[in-house]
Tab-separated table of C-alpha atoms in Angstrom:
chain	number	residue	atom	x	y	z
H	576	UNK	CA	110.731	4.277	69.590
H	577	UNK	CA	112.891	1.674	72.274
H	578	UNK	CA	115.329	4.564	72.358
H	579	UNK	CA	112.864	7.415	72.810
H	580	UNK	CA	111.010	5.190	75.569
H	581	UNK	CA	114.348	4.104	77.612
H	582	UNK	CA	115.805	7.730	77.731
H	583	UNK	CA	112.153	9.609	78.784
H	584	UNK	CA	111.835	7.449	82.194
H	585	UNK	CA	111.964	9.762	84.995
H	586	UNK	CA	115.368	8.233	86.289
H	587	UNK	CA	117.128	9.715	83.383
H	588	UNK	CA	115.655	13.378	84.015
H	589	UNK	CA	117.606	13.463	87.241
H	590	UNK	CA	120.634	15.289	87.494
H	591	UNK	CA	123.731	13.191	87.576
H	592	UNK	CA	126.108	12.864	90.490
H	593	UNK	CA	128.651	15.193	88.468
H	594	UNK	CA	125.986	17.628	87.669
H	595	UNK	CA	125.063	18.092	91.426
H	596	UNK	CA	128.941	18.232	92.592
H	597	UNK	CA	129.664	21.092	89.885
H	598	UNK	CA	126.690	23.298	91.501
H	599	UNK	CA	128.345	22.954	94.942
H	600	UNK	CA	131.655	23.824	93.469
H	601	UNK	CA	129.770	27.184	92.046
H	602	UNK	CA	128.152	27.724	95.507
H	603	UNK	CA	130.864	26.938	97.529
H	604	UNK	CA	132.886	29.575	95.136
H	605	UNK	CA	130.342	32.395	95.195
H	606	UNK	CA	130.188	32.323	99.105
H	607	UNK	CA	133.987	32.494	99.486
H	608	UNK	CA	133.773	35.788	96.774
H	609	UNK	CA	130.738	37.199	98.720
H	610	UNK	CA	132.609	36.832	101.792
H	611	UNK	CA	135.417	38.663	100.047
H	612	UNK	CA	134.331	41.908	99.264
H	613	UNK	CA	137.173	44.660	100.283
H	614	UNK	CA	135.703	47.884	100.420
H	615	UNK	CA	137.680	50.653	99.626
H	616	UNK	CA	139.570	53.158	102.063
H	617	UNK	CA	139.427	56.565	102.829
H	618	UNK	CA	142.120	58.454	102.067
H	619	UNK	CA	142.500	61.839	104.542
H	620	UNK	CA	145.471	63.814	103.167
H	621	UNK	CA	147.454	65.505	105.846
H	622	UNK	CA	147.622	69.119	106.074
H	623	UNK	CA	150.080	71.023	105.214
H	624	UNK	CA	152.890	71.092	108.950
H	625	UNK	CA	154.270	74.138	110.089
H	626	UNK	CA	157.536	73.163	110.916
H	627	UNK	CA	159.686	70.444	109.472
H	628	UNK	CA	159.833	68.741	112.758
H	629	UNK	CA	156.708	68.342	112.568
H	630	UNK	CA	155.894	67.224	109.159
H	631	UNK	CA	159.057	64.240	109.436
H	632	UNK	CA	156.986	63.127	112.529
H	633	UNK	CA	153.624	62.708	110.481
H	634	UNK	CA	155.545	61.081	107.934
H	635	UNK	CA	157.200	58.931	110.221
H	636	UNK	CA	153.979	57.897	111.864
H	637	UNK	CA	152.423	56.858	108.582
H	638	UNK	CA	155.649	54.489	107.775
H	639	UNK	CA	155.257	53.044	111.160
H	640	UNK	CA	151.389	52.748	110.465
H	641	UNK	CA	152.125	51.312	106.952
H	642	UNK	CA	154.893	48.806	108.475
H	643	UNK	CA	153.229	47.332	111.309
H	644	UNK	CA	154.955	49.277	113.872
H	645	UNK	CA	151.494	50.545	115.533
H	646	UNK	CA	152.933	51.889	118.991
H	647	UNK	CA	155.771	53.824	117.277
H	648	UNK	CA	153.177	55.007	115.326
H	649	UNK	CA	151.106	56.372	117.313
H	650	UNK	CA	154.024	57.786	119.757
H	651	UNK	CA	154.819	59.713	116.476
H	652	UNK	CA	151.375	61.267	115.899
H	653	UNK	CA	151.149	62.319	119.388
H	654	UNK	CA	153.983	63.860	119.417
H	655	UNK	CA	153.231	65.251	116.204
H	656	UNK	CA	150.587	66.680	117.664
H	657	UNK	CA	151.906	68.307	120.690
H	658	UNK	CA	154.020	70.156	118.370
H	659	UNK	CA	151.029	71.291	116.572
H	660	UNK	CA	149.350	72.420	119.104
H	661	UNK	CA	152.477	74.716	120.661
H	662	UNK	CA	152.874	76.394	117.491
H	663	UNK	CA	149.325	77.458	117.569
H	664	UNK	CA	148.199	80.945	118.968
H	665	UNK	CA	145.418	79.574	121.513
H	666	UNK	CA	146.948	75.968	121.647
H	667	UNK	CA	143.921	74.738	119.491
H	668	UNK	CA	145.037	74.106	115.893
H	669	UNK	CA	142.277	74.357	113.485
H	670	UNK	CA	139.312	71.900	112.857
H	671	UNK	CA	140.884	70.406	109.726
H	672	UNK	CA	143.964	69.803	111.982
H	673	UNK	CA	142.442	68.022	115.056
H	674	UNK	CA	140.554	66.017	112.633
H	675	UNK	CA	143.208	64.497	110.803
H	676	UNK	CA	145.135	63.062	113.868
H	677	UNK	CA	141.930	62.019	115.268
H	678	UNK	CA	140.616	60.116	112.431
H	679	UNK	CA	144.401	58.747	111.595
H	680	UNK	CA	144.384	57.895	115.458
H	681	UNK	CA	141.221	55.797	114.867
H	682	UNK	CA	142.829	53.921	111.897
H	683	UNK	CA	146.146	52.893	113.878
H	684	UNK	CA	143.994	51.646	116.647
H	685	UNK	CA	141.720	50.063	114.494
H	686	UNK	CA	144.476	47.828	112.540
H	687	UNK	CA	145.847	47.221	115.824
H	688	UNK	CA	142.856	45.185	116.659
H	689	UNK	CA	141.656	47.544	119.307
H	690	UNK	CA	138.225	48.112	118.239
H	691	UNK	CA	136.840	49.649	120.838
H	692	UNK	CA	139.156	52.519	121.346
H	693	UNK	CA	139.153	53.297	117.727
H	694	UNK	CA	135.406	53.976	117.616
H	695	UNK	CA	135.705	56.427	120.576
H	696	UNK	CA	138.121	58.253	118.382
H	697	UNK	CA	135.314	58.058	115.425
H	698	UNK	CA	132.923	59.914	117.314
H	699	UNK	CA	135.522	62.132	118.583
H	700	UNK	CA	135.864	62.806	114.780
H	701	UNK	CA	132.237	63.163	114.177
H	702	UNK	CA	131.650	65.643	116.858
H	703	UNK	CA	134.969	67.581	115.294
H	704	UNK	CA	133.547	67.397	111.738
H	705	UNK	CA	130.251	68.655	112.519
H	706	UNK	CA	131.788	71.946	113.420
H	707	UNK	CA	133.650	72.578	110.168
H	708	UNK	CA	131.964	75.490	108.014
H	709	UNK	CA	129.021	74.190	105.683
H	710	UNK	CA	130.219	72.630	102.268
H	711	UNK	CA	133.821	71.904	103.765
H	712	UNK	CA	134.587	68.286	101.873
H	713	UNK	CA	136.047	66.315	104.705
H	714	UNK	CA	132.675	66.506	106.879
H	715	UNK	CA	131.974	62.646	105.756
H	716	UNK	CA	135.246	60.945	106.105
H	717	UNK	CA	134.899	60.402	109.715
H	718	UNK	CA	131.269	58.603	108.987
H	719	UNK	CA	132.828	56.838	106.308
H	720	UNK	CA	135.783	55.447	109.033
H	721	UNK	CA	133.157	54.684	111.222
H	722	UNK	CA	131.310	52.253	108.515
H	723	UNK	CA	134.444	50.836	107.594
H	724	UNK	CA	135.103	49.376	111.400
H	725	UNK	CA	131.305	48.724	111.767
H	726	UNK	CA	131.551	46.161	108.112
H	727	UNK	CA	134.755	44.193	109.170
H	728	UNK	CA	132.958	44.087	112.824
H	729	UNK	CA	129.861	42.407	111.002
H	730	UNK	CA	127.858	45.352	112.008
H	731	UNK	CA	126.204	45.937	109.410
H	732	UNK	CA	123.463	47.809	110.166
H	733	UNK	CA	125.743	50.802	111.803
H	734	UNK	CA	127.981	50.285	108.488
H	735	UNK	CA	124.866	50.744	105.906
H	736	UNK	CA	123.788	53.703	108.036
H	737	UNK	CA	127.114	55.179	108.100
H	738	UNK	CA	128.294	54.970	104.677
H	739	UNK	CA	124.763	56.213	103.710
H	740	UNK	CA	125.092	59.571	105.896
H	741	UNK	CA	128.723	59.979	103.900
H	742	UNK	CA	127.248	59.272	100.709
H	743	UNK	CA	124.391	62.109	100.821
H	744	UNK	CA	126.695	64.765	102.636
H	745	UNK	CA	129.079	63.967	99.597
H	746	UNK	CA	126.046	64.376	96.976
H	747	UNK	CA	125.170	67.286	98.500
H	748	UNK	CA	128.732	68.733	98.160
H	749	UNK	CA	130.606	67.457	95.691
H	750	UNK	CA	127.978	65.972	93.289
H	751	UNK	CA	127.703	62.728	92.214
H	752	UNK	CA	130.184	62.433	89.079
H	753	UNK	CA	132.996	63.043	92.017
H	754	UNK	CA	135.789	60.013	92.929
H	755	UNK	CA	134.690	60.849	96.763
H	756	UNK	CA	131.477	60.355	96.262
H	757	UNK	CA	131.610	56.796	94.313
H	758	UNK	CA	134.017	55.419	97.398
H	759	UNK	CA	130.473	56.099	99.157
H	760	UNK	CA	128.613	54.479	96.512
H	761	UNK	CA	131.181	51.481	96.295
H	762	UNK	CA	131.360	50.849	99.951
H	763	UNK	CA	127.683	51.145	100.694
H	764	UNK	CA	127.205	48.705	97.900
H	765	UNK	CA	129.309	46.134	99.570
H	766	UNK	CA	126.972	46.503	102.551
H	767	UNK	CA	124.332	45.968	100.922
H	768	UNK	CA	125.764	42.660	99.168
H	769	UNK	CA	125.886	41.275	102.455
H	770	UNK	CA	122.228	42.370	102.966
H	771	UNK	CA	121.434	40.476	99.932
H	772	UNK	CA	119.900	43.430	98.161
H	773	UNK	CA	122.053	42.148	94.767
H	774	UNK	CA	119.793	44.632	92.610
H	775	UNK	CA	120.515	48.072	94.526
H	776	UNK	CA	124.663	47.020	95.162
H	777	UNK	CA	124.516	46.143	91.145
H	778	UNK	CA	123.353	49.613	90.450
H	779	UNK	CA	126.054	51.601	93.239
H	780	UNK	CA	128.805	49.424	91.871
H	781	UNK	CA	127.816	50.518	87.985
H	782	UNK	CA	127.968	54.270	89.159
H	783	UNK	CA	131.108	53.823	91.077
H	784	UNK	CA	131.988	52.227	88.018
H	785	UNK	CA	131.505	54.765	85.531
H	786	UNK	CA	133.595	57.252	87.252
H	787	UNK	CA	136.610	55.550	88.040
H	788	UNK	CA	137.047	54.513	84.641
H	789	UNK	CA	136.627	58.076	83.961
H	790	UNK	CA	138.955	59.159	86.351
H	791	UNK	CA	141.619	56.280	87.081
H	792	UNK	CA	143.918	54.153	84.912
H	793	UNK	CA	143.269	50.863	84.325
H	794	UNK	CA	145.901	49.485	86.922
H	795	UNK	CA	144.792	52.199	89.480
H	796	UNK	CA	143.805	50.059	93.209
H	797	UNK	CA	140.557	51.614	93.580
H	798	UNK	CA	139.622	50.477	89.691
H	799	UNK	CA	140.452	46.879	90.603
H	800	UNK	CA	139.129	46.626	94.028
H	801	UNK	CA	135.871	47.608	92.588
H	802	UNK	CA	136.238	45.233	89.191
H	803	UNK	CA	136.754	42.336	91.775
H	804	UNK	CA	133.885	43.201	93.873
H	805	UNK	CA	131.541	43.213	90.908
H	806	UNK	CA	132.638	39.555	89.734
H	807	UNK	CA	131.560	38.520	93.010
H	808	UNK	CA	128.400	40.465	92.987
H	809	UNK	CA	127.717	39.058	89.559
H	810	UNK	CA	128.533	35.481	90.289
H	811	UNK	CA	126.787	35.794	93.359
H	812	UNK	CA	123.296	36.683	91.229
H	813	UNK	CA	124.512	34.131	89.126
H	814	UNK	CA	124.451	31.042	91.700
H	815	UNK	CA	120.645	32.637	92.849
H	816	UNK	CA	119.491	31.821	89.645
H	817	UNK	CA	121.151	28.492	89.440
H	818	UNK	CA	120.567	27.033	92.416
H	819	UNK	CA	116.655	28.607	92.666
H	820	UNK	CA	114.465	26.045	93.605
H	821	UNK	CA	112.208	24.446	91.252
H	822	UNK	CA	108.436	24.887	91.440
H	823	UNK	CA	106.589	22.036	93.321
H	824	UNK	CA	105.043	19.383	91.471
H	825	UNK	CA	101.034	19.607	90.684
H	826	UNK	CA	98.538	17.837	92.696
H	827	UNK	CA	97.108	14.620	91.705
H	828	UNK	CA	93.346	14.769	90.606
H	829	UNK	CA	91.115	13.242	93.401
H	830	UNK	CA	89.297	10.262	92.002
H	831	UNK	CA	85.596	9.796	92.534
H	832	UNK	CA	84.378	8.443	96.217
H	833	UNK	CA	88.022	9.121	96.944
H	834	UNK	CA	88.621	5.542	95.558
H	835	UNK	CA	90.950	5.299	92.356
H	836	UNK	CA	89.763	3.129	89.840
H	837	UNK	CA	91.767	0.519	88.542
H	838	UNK	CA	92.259	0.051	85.124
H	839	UNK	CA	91.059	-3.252	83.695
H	840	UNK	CA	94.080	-5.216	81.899
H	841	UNK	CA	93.632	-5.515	77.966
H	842	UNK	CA	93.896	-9.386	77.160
H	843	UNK	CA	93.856	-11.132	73.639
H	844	UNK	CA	89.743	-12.411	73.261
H	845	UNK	CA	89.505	-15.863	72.981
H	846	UNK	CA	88.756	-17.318	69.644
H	847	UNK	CA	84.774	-17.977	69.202
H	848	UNK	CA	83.798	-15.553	71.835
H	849	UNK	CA	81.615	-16.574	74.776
H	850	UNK	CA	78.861	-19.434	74.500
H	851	UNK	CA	75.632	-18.695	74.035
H	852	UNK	CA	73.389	-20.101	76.778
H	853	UNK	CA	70.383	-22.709	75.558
């Protein structure tokens, strides 16, 4: 009973000094993870060059791209795409064409750190995808380029809304059991992680999931980008439900008169009792 009494006093109900310190180590981790997320690029295949020259210059401007060299880089896709343009009967190369070195344009400006310039070439890309012909595949990379410089610009309003457009233009066209289309799914789900809308990024991460597993091996960049992500998603839900706050306390019963009554102390009776008066 001494035991039972000591160890059921409120102080003892309180978590410990080591108890609280582990929870911020779990926070501290699950913000650095949620910060974290990497979405997942868009790849945008070249097509196929007319002329050698020309192909060795596209090549050439994706090893300068890949290498840090972003001026020679983009030297080589211009020039790339001069070329293009003289071997071309009108000295417009087709849709597909202008929209590669437009959206490839946008991506060596954008890890250049010029922003700015690289979303001018996105809607340049936008306005070029909108007139390819109905069900062509590549009409949502260019909104999917465009949400990936509006998430690492903390924009993520213009991201959500961008990677949602890509993701329904890709449903529409290439269904949803489709690699494309989960890249959608993955990267809109990373938008809405930072949204804190755990339930709905859960459920786009599963999908994406599904199919890469289906369609990647294990070791495949895509497979472990999105494996990564959906630790942190999961330890992110994880610290909600650790750190929620507990309910508050009930209120104390009003007393009568709004005085409390004090108990009356329990003594030993005196032997004999009280005398009895004559």
């Amino acid at each position: 009973k001494r035991l039972n009494k000591k160890y059921s006093n409120e102080k003892y109900r309180q978590p410990s000094e080591y108890q609280f310190r582990s929870t911020m180590e779990i926070s501290s981790v699950t913000d650095v993870l949620a910060q974290n997320l990497t979405l997942i690029r868009e790849i945008l295949h070249p097509p196929t060059a007319p002329t050698d020259e020309i192909g060795q210059l596209v090549e050439a401007s994706l090893v300068y791209h890949n290498t840090a060299h972003f001026d020679q880089a983009l030297l080589s896709l211009q020039r790339a795409q001069e070329l293009w343009n003289q071997c071309s009967e009108d000295g417009t190369p087709p849709i597909e064409v202008q929209l590669y070195f437009t959206c490839s344009q946008g991506e060596i400006l954008q890890s250049a750190g010029r922003e700015e310039d690289a979303r001018m070439a996105y809607l340049d890309a936008i306005q070029l995808s909108q007139q390819l012909p109905d069900g062509h595949p590549d009409i949502a990379v260019a909104y999917a380029r465009l949400g990936f410089l509006s998430f690492y610009e903390d924009q993520l309003q213009d991201a959500t809304k961008s990677f949602l457009t890509a993701k329904v233009i890709r449903e529409e066209i290439l269904g949803t059991h489709h690699a494309d289309t989960s890249v959608a799914y993955h990267n809109l789900g990373c938008c809405l992680h930072r949204e804190g809308r755990y339930d709905e990024c859960k459920a786009l991460f599963e999908r994406a999931s599904m199919v890469f597993d289906d369609v990647y091996p294990p070791d495949h960049i895509r497979r472990t980008t999105l494996a990564s992500n959906l630790r942190a998603m999961r330890h992110t839900i994880v610290k909600q439900r650790v750190l929620r706050p507990l309910p508050p306390p009930p209120p104390k019963p009003e007393s009568q008169g709004g005085k409390t009554k004090k108990k009356k102390k329990k003594g030993k009776k005196k032997k004999g009792g009280k005398k009895k008066k004559k």
